[in-house]
């Protein structure tokens, strides 16, 4: 099944093209080196219609200083403004910048019949939006990279406690059981970029359902 098939039960028919449903049915948060027009964004447009899918450009990258929220740019600013903890500050700066790109949609153009879809880095941003209480409807998280990013910028030793306090505890405090039932994590078992163990820990800590997608059989 394609990833968009997981949305079939999350977006009600009243929000599909040609209806008078939500102004936006799906808000897509793209990956680290991706952007509007990427393959997942196009698949969502094919499934739900261009007028019902939004994908703001997060201006995100790992090493491109021309991207406003890139890690390298955030780190350069943090070395000047937060020299005592530049790595942690850089991650926070990039996350906040990417959240700012989505907040007008989350707060003004979406409702409980809308769904946020976040892929990899976009999944990390979506998790922060959930923890902040900005997601009114459902949320589909595709291999969310929050834990990977925290380990990279905070270090392995400090990561576990930070993830618990900054994410798991906040999600459990913010989301009702009903809201959690409208969230879904999807992760491939052969993912060699974002460890599936991160999604397993997220599911165990919060009760959000995890669907593990097995690697395709080799001929």
Coordinates of C-alpha atoms in Angstrom, one line a residue:
X1 CA 0.0 0.0 0.0
X2 CA 1.1 3.6 -0.7
X3 CA 1.5 5.9 2.2
X4 CA -1.6 7.9 1.0
X5 CA -3.7 4.8 1.6
X6 CA -3.2 5.2 5.3
X7 CA -5.1 8.5 5.0
X8 CA -8.2 6.9 3.6
X9 CA -9.9 6.6 7.0
X10 CA -8.5 9.8 8.4
X11 CA -9.9 12.4 6.0
X12 CA -13.7 12.3 5.9
X13 CA -15.5 12.5 2.6
X14 CA -16.9 15.9 3.5
X15 CA -13.4 17.3 3.1
X16 CA -12.6 15.9 -0.3
X17 CA -12.6 17.9 -3.6
X18 CA -16.0 19.3 -4.7
X19 CA -17.4 19.5 -1.1
X20 CA -17.9 22.2 1.4
X21 CA -15.6 20.7 4.0
X22 CA -12.4 22.0 5.5
X23 CA -10.5 24.7 3.6
X24 CA -7.5 22.4 3.7
X25 CA -7.8 18.6 4.1
X26 CA -4.1 17.8 4.3
X27 CA -1.2 19.8 5.5
X28 CA 2.1 18.1 4.4
X29 CA 5.3 18.7 6.2
X30 CA 8.1 17.7 3.9
X31 CA 11.5 16.0 4.6
X32 CA 14.9 17.6 5.3
X33 CA 16.1 18.0 1.7
X34 CA 12.7 18.0 0.1
X35 CA 10.1 20.7 -0.5
X36 CA 6.8 21.5 -2.3
X37 CA 6.4 19.4 -5.4
X38 CA 8.2 16.4 -4.0
X39 CA 7.0 12.8 -4.7
X40 CA 4.9 12.5 -1.5
X41 CA 3.4 16.0 -2.0
X42 CA 2.4 15.1 -5.6
X43 CA 0.9 11.8 -4.4
X44 CA -1.3 13.6 -1.9
X45 CA -2.4 16.0 -4.6
X46 CA -3.3 13.1 -6.8
X47 CA -5.3 11.5 -4.0
X48 CA -7.1 14.6 -2.5
X49 CA -6.9 17.4 -5.1
X50 CA -4.5 20.3 -5.3
X51 CA -6.9 22.8 -3.6
X52 CA -7.2 20.5 -0.6
X53 CA -3.4 19.9 0.0
X54 CA -1.0 22.5 1.4
X55 CA 2.8 22.1 1.6
X56 CA 4.6 25.2 2.8
X57 CA 8.3 25.5 2.0
X58 CA 10.1 25.1 5.3
X59 CA 13.3 26.4 3.8
X60 CA 15.1 23.5 5.4
X61 CA 18.3 21.6 4.6
X62 CA 21.3 20.1 6.4
X63 CA 24.1 22.1 4.8
X64 CA 22.6 24.8 2.5
X65 CA 23.2 28.2 4.1
X66 CA 20.8 29.8 1.6
X67 CA 17.9 27.9 3.3
X68 CA 16.6 30.1 6.1
X69 CA 16.1 27.2 8.6
X70 CA 18.9 24.9 7.6
X71 CA 21.0 23.3 10.3
X72 CA 24.2 25.0 9.1
X73 CA 22.6 28.4 9.1
X74 CA 21.0 27.8 12.5
X75 CA 24.3 26.6 13.9
X76 CA 26.1 29.7 12.6
X77 CA 23.6 32.0 14.3
X78 CA 23.7 29.9 17.5
X79 CA 27.5 30.1 17.7
X80 CA 27.1 33.9 17.8
X81 CA 24.0 34.2 20.0
X82 CA 24.2 31.0 22.2
X83 CA 27.8 30.1 22.3
X84 CA 27.4 28.0 25.5
X85 CA 25.0 25.5 23.9
X86 CA 25.1 26.1 20.1
X87 CA 24.1 22.6 19.0
X88 CA 21.0 22.5 21.1
X89 CA 20.1 26.1 20.2
X90 CA 20.6 25.2 16.5
X91 CA 18.0 22.4 16.6
X92 CA 15.5 24.5 18.5
X93 CA 16.0 27.4 16.0
X94 CA 15.4 25.1 13.0
X95 CA 12.4 23.5 14.6
X96 CA 10.8 26.8 15.5
X97 CA 11.5 28.3 12.0
X98 CA 9.8 25.3 10.4
X99 CA 6.9 25.4 12.8
X100 CA 6.4 29.1 11.9
X101 CA 6.0 28.2 8.3
X102 CA 3.0 26.0 9.2
X103 CA 1.3 27.9 12.0
X104 CA -0.9 30.1 9.8
X105 CA -2.3 26.9 8.2
X106 CA -2.6 25.0 11.5
X107 CA -4.3 27.8 13.4
X108 CA -6.5 29.4 10.7
X109 CA -7.1 27.0 7.8
X110 CA -7.6 23.6 9.4
X111 CA -10.1 22.0 11.7
X112 CA -10.8 18.6 13.3
X113 CA -11.6 17.0 9.9
X114 CA -8.1 18.0 8.6
X115 CA -5.0 15.8 8.8
X116 CA -1.3 16.7 9.2
X117 CA 1.1 14.5 7.4
X118 CA 4.8 14.7 8.4
X119 CA 7.6 12.8 6.8
X120 CA 11.0 12.2 8.5
X121 CA 12.2 15.8 9.5
X122 CA 8.6 16.9 8.7
X123 CA 7.5 14.2 11.2
X124 CA 9.7 15.8 13.9
X125 CA 8.0 19.1 13.1
X126 CA 4.6 17.5 13.2
X127 CA 5.4 16.0 16.6
X128 CA 6.3 19.4 18.0
X129 CA 3.1 20.8 16.6
X130 CA 1.1 18.0 18.3
X131 CA 2.9 18.7 21.6
X132 CA 2.2 22.4 21.3
X133 CA -1.5 21.8 20.8
X134 CA -1.6 23.2 17.3
X135 CA -3.0 20.1 15.5
X136 CA -6.8 20.1 15.6
X137 CA -7.5 16.9 13.6
X138 CA -5.6 13.7 12.7
X139 CA -1.9 13.3 12.3
X140 CA 0.0 10.8 10.1
X141 CA 3.7 10.5 11.0
X142 CA 6.0 8.8 8.5
X143 CA 9.3 7.7 10.1
X144 CA 9.4 10.8 12.3
X145 CA 13.0 11.9 12.9
X146 CA 12.7 13.7 16.2
X147 CA 14.8 11.2 18.2
X148 CA 17.5 11.1 15.5
X149 CA 17.8 14.9 15.5
X150 CA 17.9 15.1 19.3
X151 CA 20.7 12.5 19.5
X152 CA 22.6 14.4 16.8
X153 CA 22.4 17.8 18.4
X154 CA 22.1 16.9 22.2
X155 CA 24.4 13.9 22.3
X156 CA 23.5 10.3 23.1
X157 CA 23.9 10.7 26.9
X158 CA 21.4 13.6 27.2
X159 CA 19.0 12.5 24.5
X160 CA 16.8 10.0 26.3
X161 CA 15.7 12.3 29.1
X162 CA 15.3 15.3 26.8
X163 CA 13.1 13.3 24.4
X164 CA 10.9 12.1 27.4
X165 CA 10.5 15.6 28.8
X166 CA 10.2 17.6 25.6
X167 CA 8.1 15.2 23.7
X168 CA 6.5 12.1 25.4
X169 CA 5.5 13.9 28.6
X170 CA 4.1 16.9 26.6
X171 CA 2.2 14.7 24.2
X172 CA 0.6 12.7 27.0
X173 CA -0.4 16.0 28.8
X174 CA -1.7 17.6 25.6
X175 CA -3.5 14.8 23.8
X176 CA -6.7 13.1 24.9
X177 CA -7.2 9.4 24.2
X178 CA -9.5 10.4 21.4
X179 CA -6.9 12.6 19.8
X180 CA -4.3 9.9 20.1
X181 CA -6.6 7.5 18.3
X182 CA -6.6 10.0 15.4
X183 CA -2.8 9.8 15.1
X184 CA -0.8 7.1 13.4
X185 CA 2.9 6.4 13.0
X186 CA 4.1 4.4 9.9
X187 CA 7.7 3.2 9.7
X188 CA 9.5 0.8 7.4
X189 CA 11.3 -2.1 9.2
X190 CA 14.3 -1.7 6.8
X191 CA 14.7 2.1 7.3
X192 CA 18.4 2.7 7.5
X193 CA 18.1 6.5 8.1
X194 CA 15.6 6.9 10.9
X195 CA 15.7 3.9 13.3
X196 CA 12.4 2.2 13.7
X197 CA 13.2 1.8 17.4
X198 CA 12.5 5.5 17.7
X199 CA 8.9 5.0 16.5
X200 CA 8.5 2.0 18.8
X201 CA 9.6 4.0 21.8
X202 CA 7.2 6.8 20.8
X203 CA 4.3 4.4 20.5
X204 CA 5.2 2.7 23.8
X205 CA 5.5 6.0 25.6
X206 CA 2.3 7.6 24.3
X207 CA 0.0 4.9 23.1
X208 CA -0.1 6.3 19.6
X209 CA -0.5 3.4 17.1
X210 CA 2.5 2.2 15.1
X211 CA 2.2 0.4 11.8
X212 CA 5.4 -1.4 10.8
X213 CA 5.8 -1.8 7.1
X214 CA 7.9 -4.8 6.3
X215 CA 10.7 -4.7 3.7
X216 CA 9.6 -6.0 0.3
X217 CA 10.7 -9.5 -0.5
X218 CA 13.7 -9.8 -2.7
X219 CA 13.4 -11.9 -5.9

